[in-house]
Short mmCIF file of C-alpha atoms and ligand atoms in Angstrom, two decimals:
data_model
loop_
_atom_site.label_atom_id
_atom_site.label_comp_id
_atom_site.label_asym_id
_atom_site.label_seq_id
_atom_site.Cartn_x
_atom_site.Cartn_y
_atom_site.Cartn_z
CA UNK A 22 -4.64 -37.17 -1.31
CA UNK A 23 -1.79 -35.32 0.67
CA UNK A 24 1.24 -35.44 -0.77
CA UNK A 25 4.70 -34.89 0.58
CA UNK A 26 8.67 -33.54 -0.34
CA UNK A 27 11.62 -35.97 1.20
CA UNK A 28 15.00 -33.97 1.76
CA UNK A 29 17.69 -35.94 2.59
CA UNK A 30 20.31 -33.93 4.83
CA UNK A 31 23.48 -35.56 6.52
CA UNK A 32 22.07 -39.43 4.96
CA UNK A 33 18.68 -38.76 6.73
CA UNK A 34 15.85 -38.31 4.93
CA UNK A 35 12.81 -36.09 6.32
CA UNK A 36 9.19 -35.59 4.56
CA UNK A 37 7.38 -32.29 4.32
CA UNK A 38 3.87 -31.63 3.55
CA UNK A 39 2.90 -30.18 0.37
CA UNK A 40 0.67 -27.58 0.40
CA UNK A 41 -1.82 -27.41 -2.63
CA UNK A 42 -3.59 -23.78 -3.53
CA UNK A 43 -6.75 -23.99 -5.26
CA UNK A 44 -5.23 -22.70 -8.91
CA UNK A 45 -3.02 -26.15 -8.15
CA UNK A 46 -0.26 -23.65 -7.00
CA UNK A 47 2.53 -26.16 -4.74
CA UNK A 48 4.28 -25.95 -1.93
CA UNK A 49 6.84 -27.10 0.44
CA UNK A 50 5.88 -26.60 3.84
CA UNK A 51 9.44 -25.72 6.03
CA UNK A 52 7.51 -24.07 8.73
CA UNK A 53 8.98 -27.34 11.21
CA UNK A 54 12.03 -27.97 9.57
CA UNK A 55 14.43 -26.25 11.74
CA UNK A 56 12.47 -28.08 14.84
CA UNK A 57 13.18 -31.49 13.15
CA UNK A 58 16.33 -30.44 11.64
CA UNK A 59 18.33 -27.55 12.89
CA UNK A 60 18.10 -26.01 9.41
CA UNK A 61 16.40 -23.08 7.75
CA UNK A 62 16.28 -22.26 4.14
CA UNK A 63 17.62 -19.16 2.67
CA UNK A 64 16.02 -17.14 -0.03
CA UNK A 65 17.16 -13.35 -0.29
CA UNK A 66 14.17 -11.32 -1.32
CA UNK A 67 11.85 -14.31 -1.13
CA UNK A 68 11.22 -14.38 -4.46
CA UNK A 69 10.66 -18.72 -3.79
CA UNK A 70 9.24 -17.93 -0.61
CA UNK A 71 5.22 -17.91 -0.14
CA UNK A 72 4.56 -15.74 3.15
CA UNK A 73 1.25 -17.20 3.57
CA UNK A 74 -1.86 -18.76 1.81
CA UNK A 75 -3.99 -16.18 0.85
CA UNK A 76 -7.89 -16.01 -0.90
CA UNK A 77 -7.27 -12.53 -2.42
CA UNK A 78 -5.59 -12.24 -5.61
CA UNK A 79 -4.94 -14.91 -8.05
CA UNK A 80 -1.90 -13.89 -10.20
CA UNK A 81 -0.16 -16.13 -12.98
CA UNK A 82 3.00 -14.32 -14.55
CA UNK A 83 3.61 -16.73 -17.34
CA UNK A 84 -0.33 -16.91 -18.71
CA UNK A 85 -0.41 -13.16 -17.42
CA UNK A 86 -3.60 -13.23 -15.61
CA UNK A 87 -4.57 -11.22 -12.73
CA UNK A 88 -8.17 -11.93 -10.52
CA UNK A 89 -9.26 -10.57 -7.48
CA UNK A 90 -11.61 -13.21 -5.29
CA UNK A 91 -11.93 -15.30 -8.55
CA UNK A 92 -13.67 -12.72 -10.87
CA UNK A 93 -11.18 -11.36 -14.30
CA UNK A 94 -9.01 -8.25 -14.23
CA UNK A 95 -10.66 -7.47 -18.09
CA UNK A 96 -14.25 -7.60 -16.75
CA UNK A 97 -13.75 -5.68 -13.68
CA UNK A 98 -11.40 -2.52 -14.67
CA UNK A 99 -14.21 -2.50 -17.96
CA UNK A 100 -17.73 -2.47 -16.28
CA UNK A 101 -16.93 -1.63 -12.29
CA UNK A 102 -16.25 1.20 -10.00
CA UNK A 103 -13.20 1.51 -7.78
CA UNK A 104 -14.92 1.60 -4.58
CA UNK A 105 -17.23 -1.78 -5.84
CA UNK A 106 -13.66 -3.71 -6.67
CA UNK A 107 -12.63 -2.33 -3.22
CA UNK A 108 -15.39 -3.70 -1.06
CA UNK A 109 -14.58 -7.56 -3.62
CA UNK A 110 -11.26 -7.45 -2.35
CA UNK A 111 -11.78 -6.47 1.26
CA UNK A 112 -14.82 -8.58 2.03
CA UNK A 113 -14.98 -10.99 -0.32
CA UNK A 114 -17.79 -10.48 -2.59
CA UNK A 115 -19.16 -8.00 -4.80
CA UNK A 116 -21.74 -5.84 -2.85
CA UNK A 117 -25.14 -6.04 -3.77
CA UNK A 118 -27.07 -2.88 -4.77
CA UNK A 119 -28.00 -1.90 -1.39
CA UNK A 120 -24.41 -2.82 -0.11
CA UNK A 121 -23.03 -1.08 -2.52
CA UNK A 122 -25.15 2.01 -1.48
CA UNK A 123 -24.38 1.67 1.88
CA UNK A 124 -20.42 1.19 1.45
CA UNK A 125 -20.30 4.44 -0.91
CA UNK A 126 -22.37 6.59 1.71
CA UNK A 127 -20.43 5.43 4.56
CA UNK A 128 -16.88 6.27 2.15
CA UNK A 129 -19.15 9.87 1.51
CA UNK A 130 -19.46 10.43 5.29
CA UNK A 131 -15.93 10.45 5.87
CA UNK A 132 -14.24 12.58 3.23
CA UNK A 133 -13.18 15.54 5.18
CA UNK A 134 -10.04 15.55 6.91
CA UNK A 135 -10.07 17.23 10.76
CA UNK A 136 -9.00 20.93 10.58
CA UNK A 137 -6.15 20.27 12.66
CA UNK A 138 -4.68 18.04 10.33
CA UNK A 139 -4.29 21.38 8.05
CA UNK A 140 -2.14 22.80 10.39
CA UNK A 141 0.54 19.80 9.50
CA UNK A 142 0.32 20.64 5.90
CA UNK A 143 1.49 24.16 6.63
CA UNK A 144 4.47 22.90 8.55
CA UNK A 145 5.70 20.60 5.62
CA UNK A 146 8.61 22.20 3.36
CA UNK A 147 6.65 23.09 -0.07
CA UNK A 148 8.91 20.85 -1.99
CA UNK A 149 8.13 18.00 0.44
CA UNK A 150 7.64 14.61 -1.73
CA UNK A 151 4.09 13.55 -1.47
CA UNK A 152 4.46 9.81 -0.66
CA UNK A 153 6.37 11.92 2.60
CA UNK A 154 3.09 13.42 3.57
CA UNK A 155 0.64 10.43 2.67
CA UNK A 156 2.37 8.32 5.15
CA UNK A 157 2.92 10.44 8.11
CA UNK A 158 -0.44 12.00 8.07
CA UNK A 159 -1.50 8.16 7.65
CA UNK A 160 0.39 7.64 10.61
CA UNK A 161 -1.06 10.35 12.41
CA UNK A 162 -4.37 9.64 12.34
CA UNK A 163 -4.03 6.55 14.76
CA UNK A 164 -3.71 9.51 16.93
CA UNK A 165 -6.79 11.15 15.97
CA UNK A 166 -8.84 8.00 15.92
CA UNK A 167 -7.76 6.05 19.47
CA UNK A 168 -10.50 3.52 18.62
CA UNK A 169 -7.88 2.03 15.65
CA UNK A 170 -5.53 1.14 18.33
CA UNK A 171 -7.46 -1.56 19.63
CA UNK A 172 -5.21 -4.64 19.28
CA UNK A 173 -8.41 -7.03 19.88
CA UNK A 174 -9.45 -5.64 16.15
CA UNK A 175 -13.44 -5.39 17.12
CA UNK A 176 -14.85 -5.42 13.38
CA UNK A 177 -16.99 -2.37 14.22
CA UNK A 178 -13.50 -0.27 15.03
CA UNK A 179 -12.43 -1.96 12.18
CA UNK A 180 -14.94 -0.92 9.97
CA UNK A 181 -14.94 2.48 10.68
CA UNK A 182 -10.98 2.52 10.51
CA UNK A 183 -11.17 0.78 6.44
CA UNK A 184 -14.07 3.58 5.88
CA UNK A 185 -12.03 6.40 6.79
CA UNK A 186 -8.95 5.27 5.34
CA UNK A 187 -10.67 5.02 1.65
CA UNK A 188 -11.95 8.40 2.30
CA UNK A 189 -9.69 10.76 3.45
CA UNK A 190 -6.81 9.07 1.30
CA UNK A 191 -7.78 11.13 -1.81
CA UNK A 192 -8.33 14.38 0.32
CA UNK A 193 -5.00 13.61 2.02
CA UNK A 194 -3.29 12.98 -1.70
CA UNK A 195 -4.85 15.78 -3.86
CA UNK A 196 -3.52 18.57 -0.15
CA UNK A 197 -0.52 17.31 -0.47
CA UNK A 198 0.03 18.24 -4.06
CA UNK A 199 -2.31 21.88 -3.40
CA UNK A 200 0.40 22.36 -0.87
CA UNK A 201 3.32 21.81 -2.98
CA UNK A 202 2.10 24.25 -5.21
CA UNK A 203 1.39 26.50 -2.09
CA UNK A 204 -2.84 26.73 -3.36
CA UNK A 205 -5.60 26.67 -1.07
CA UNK A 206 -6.69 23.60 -0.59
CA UNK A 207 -10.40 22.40 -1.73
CA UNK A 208 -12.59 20.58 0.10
CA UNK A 209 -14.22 16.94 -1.21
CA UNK A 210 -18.03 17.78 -3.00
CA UNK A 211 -20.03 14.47 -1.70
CA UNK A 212 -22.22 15.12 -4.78
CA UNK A 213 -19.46 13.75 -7.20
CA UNK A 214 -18.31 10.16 -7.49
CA UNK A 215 -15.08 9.10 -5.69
CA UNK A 216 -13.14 9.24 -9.13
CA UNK A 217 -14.72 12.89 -10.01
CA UNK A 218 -14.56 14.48 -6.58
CA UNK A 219 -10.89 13.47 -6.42
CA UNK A 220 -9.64 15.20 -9.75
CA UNK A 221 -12.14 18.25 -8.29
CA UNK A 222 -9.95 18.23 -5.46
CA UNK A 223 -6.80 18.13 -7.24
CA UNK A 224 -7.46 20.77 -10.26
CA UNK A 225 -10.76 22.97 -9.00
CA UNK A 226 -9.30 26.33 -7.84
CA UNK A 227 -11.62 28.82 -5.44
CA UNK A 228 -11.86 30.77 -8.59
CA UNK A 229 -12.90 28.68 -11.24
CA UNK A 230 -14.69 25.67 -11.83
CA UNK A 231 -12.98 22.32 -12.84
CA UNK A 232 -14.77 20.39 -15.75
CA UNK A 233 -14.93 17.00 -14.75
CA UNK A 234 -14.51 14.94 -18.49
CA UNK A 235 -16.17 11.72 -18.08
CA UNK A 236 -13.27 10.05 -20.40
CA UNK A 237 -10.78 11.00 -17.62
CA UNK A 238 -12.88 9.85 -14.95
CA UNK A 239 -12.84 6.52 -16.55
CA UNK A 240 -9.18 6.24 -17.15
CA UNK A 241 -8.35 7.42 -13.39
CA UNK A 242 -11.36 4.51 -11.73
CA UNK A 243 -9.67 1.98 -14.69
CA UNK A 244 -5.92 3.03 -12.87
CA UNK A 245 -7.25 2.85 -9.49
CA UNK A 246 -8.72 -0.91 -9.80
CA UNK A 247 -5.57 -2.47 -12.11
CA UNK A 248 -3.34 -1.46 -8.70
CA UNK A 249 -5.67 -2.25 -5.96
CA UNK A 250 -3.96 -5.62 -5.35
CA UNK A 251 -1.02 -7.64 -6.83
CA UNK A 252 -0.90 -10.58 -4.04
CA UNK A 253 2.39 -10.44 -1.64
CA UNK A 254 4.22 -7.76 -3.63
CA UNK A 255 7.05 -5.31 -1.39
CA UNK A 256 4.34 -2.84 -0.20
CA UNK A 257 1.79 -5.84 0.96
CA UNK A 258 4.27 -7.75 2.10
CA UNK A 259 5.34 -4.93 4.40
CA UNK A 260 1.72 -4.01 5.33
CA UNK A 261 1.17 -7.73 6.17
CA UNK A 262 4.70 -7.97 8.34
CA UNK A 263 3.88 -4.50 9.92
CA UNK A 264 0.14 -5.40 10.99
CA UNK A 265 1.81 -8.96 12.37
CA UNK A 266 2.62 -7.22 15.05
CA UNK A 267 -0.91 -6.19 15.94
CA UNK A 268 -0.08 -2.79 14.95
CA UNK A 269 -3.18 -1.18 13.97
CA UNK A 270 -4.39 -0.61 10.57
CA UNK A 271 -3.23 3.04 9.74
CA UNK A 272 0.74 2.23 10.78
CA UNK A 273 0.57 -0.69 8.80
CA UNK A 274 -0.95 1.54 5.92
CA UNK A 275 1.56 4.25 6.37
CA UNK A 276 4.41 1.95 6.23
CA UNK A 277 3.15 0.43 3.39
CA UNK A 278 2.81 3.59 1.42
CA UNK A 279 6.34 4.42 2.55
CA UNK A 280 7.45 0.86 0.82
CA UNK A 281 6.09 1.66 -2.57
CA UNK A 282 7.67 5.01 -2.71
CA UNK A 283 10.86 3.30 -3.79
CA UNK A 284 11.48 3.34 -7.51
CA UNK A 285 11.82 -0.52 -7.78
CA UNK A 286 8.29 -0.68 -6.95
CA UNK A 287 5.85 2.38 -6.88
CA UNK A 288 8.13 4.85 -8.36
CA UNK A 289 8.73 3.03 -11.50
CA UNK A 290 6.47 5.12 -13.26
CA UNK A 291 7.62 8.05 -12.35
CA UNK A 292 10.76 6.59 -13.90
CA UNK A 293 9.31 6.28 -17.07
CA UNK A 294 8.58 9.72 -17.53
CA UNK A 295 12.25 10.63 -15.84
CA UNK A 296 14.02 8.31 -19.12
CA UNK A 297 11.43 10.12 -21.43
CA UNK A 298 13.02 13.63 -20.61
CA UNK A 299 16.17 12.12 -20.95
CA UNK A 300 16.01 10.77 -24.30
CA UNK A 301 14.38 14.29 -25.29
CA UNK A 302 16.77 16.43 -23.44
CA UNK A 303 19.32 14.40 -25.39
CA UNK A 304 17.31 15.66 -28.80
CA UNK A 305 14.64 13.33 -29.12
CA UNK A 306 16.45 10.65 -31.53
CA UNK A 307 14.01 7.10 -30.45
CA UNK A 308 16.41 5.21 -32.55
CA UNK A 309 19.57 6.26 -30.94
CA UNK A 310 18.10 5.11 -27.35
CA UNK A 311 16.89 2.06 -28.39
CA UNK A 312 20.51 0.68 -30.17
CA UNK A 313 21.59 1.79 -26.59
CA UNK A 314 18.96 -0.21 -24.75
CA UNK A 315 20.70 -3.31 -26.60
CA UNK A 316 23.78 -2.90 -26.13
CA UNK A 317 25.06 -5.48 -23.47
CA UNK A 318 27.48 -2.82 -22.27
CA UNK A 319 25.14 0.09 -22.10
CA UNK A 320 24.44 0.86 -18.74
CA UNK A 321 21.21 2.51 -20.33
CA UNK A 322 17.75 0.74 -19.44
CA UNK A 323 14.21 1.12 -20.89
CA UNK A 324 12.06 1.97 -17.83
CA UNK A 325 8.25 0.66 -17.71
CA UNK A 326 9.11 -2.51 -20.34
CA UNK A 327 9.30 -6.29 -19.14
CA UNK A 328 7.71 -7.40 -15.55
CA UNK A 329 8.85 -9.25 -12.69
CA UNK A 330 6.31 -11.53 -12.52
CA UNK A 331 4.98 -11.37 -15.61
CA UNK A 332 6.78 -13.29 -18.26
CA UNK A 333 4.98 -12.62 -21.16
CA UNK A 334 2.70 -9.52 -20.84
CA UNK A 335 1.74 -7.71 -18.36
CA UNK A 336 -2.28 -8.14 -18.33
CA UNK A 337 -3.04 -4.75 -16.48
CA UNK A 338 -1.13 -2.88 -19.46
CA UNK A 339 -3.26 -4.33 -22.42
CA UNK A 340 -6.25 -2.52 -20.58
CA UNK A 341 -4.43 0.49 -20.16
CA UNK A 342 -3.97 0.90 -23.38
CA UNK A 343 -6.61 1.63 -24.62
CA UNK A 344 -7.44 4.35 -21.93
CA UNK A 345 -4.79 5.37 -22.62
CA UNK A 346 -4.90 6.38 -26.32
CA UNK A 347 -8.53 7.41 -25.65
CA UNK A 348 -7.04 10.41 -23.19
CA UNK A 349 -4.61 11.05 -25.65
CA UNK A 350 -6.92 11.17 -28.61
CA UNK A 351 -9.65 13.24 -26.00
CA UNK A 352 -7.03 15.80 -24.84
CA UNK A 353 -4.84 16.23 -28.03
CA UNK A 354 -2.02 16.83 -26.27
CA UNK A 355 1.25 17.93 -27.94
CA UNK A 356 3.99 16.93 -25.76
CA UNK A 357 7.03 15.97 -27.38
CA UNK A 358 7.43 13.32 -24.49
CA UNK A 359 4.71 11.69 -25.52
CA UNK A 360 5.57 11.54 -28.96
CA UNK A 361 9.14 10.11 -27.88
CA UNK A 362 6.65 7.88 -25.95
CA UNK A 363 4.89 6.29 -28.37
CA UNK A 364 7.51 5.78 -30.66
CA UNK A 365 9.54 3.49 -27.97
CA UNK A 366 5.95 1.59 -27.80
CA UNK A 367 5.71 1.45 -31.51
CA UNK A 368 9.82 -0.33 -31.48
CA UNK A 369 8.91 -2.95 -28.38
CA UNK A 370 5.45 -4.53 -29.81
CA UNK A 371 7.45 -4.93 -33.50
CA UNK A 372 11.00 -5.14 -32.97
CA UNK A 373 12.09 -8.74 -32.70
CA UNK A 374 14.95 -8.09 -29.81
CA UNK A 375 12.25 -6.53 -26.96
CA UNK A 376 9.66 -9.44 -28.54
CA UNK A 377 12.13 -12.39 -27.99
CA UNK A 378 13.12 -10.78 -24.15
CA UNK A 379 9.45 -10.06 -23.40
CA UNK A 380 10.08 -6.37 -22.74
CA UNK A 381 6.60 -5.23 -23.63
CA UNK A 382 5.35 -2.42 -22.33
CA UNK A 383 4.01 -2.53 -19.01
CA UNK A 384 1.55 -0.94 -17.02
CA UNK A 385 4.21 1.48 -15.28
CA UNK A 386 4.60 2.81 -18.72
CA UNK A 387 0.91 3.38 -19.82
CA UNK A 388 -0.12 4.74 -16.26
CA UNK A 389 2.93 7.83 -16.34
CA UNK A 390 2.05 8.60 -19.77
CA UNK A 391 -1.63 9.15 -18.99
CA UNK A 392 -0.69 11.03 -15.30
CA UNK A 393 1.56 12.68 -17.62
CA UNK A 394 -1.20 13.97 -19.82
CA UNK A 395 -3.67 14.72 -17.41
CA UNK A 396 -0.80 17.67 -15.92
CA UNK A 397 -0.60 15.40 -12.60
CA UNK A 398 2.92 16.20 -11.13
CA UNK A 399 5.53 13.42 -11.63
CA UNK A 400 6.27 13.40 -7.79
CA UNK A 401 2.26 12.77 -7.30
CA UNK A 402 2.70 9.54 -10.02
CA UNK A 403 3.58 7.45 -6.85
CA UNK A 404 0.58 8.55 -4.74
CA UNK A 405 -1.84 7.77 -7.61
CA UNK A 406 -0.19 4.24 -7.34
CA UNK A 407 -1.10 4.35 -3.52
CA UNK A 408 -4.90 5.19 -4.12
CA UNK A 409 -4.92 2.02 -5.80
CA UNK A 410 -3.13 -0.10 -3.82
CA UNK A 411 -5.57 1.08 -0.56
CA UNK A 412 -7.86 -2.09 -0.82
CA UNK A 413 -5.26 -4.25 -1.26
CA UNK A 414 -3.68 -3.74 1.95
CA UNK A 415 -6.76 -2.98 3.86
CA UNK A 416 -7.94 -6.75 2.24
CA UNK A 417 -4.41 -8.77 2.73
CA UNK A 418 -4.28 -7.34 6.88
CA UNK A 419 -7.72 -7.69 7.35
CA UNK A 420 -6.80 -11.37 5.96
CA UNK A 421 -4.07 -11.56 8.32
CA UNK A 422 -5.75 -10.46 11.32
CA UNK A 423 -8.72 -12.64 10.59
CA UNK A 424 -6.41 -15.57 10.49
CA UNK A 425 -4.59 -14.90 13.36
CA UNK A 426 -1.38 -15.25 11.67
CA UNK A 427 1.73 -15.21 14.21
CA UNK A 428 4.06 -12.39 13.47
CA UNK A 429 6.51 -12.24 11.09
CA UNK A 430 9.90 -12.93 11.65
CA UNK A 431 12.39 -14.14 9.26
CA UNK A 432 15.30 -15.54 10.37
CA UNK A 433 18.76 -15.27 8.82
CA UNK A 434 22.32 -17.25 8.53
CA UNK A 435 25.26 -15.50 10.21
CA UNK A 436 28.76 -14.32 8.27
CA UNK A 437 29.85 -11.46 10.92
CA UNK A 438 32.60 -12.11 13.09
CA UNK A 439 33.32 -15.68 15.42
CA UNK A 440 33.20 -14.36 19.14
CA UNK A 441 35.88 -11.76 19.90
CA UNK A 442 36.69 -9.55 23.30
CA UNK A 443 36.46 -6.03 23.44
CA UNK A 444 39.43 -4.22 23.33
CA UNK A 445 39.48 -0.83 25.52
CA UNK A 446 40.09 2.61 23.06
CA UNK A 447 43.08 3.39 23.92
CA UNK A 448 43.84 -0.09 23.01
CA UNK A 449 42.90 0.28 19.37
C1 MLT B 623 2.71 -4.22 -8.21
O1 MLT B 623 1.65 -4.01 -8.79
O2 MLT B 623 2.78 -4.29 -6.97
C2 MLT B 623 3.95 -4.25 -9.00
O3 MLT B 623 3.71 -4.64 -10.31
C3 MLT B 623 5.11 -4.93 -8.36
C4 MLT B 623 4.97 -6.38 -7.98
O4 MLT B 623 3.94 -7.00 -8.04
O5 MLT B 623 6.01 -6.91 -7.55
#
C-alpha cells in the first residue's frame, strides 16, 4: 500500500509520497515540492536528509548494527578476507571460489605502481601528510590511465579502473610513509596476501627481512573490513556528489580520501592517540582527566568515546576489541600510552556518567591504539582508515552510476544582502 505525508503551507495542504526501505526505514519524498510549492527544506549537514536509496550498507545506530548487502558485520570481519568483503560490497554478492580466485589475481596483477609515479614521491616535502599524497597521486592516475575518463562508464574500463584502484592503494599508502621517513621504497611480493604484502611494504627494509605475524595480519584484514563502508557518511557522500558529475572514478576517489582526512571524520583516531599524549605529557594521572571530561565547563573532551550514529555502542568496536587485546597481549608492548589507554577504557564500560551518556568506546579508539602498537605513524592512522573505506566508495559510485542518478546539487536559502549598486573606489 503506498502511503503518503500532507503538509499544509499558507492553508493548502499538499501530499508527498512516502518512501519505504526494505529494513522499514521511511521517508518523505520532497524531490517535487518546490515545483508544486515554491519551497525547499533546509537541513544543515543533512543529518535528516537521505541523499538517495541505496542496497549497500544497512546501518541502525540505536540497535547498533552494521551489514553490508544483508550479511552481519560479526560474521564477516570474523571468518572473511578484505578483498572477499570488497568484491560483497562492490558487486553484490560474495564471490564464489573461482570468483574469488579470479578477483584476487586480477588485484595481484596490478600492484605495482608506474616508475614515473616515483618521480612524484621525490618531489613531495618529507614531512608531507600522507592523506596529501594518497589523493593527488589518486588524482593523477586518471592521467596515466585515459581509459577511466570515459564518461559512458563501459564496465570493462570500469573494471579495470576498481582493479587498479584496490591494488596500487596499499603500494601508494605504505611509499608515502617510506618517503616520509626518506627509505627506499619496497616493492609489493604477489606471493603474500593483500593484508601481508602490505605490512611487507610498509616495515621490510632492503636489508632485512620483515616477519609477517599472522596475529597482526588478522587485526589489520579485521580493520580493513569494519571501515569498508558506513552508508552516506562525509567521505561517501562526497565520492557520490563528486562522481555525479560523471567525473571518473579516481577524482571521485581522491576527493573522497581528501574528505576523510578531516579530524571530524577520518582523523578521529589519530585524535585519540593526540589526547593520550596529552594526558601523559600532563603526568599520566587517568583520574584527573576523566573529573575534567565531566565537567560541564571543561573545554576538555574524551576523543574516540560515543558515536554519531550510534546511540548505544558502536558495533565495529566490540570486534575490535578483542583484536585488539590479542596484539597487545602478542606484542607485549610497554607504552605508557597504552597503559593511560586502557585505564580510560576500564572508567567508560564501569563508570555510571560515560554509561548513562553512551560514551563507550568506539572503534576510533580501538583502531589508534592497535596502529599505535604496531609502530604505524600517527599521520599514516588516517590512510589506514582510507584502505578500508576503498570498497565503499568504489560500491556507493558504482551504485550511482549504475542508477543514473542526476547530479547533485543542493540548493540553499539566501541571508546576504537585498540588491545594492556598486559604488566606484574612490567612492568608498
Ligand atoms: C565512518 O565510519 O564513516 C564514521 O564512523 C563516520 C560516520 O559514519 O559518520
Amino acid at each position: 500500500m503506498s502511503r503518503t505525508a500532507k503538509i499544509v503551507l499558507n492553508e493548502n495542504e499538499h501530499e508527498l509520497p512516502v518512501v519505504t526501505g526494505s529494513e522499514n526505514e521511511n521517508a518523505i519524498d520532497i524531490s517535487k515540492l518546490r515545483a508544486s510549492t515554491g519551497y525547499i527544506t533546509i537541513d544543515p549537514g543533512y543529518k535528516n536528509t537521505g541523499a538517495t536509496t541505496s542496497a549497500i550498507t544497512f546501518l541502525d545506530g540505536e540497535k547498533g548494527i552494521l551489514r553490508y548487502r544483508g550479511y552481519p558485520i560479526e560474521q564477516l570481519a570474523n571468518n572473511a578476507s578484505f578483498l572477499e568483503v570488497s568484491y560483497l560490497l562492490i558487486y553484490g554478492e560474495l564471490p564464489n571460489a573461482v570468483e574469488l580466485q579470479l578477483f584476487e589475481g586480477n588485484i595481484k596483477m596490478h600492484t605495482l605502481v608506474h616508475e614515473d609515479m616515483k618521480r612524484f614521491f621525490e618531489a613531495y616535502p618529507a614531512k608531507a601528510h600522507p592523506m596529501g599524497v594518497l589523493s593527488s597521486t589518486v588524482s593523477s592516475f586518471a592521467t596515466f590511465y585515459p581509459e577511466s575518463q570515459n564518461p559512458n562508464r563501459n564496465s570493462e574500463a570500469v573494471n579495470l579502473t576498481i582493479q587498479r584502484l584496490i591494488a596500487k592503494l596499499p603500494t601508494l599508502a605504505a611509499w608515502s610513509y617510506k618517503n616520509s621517513i626518506r627509505h627506499p621504497f619496497m616493492y609489493p611480493k604477489n606471493h603474500l596476501n593483500y593484508c601481508e604484502n602490505f605490512l611487507n611494504m610498509m616495515f621490510a627494509m632492503p636489508t632485512e627481512e620483515y616477519v609477517i605475524d599472522p596475529v597482526i595480519v588478522d587485526a589489520i584484514n579485521k580493520l580493513l573490513i569494519l571501515h569498508a563502508d558506513h552508508e552516506q557518511n562525509c567521505s561517501t557522500s562526497t565520492v557520490r556528489i563528486v562522481g555525479s558529475s560523471q567525473a571518473n572514478l579516481y577524482s571521485s576517489v581522491s576527493a573522497g580520501i581528501c574528505a576523510l582526512w578531516g579530524p571530524l571524520h577520518g582523523g578521529a583516531n589519530q585524535k585519540v592517540i593526540e589526547m593520550l599524549l596529552k594526558i601523559h605529557i600532563d603526568g599520566g594521572n587517568v583520574d584527573k582527566w576523566v573529573e575534567k571530561a565531566k565537567d560541564k565547563n571543561d573545554p576538555f573532551r574524551l576523543m574516540g568515546f560515543g558515536h554519531r550514529v550510534y546511540k548505544n555502542f558502536d558495533p565495529r568496536a566490540r570486534i575490535i576489541k578483542k583484536s585488539c587485546d590479542d596484539v597487545l597481549e602478542k606484542l607485549g608492548v610497554d607504552d605508557p600510552l597504552l597503559e593511560i589507554a586502557k585505564k580510560l577504557e576500564k572508567v567508560a564500560l564501569e563508570d555510571d556518567y560515560f554509561k548513562e551518556r553512551n560514551l563507550y568506546p568506539n572503534v576510533d579508539f580501538y583502531s589508534g591504539i592497535i596502529y599505535k602498537a604496531l609502530r604505524i605513524p600517527t599521520e599514516m592512522f588516517t590512510v589506514m582508515f582510507a584502505l578500508g573505506r576503498l570498497p565503499g566508495w568504489i560500491a556507493q559510485w558504482k551504485e550511482m552510476t549504475e542508477n543514473n542518478e542526476p547530479i547533485g546539487r543542493p540548493r540553499q536559502i539566501y541571508t546576504g544582502h537585498g540588491s545594492r549598486d556598486y559604488v566606484d573606489v574612490s567612492k568608498r
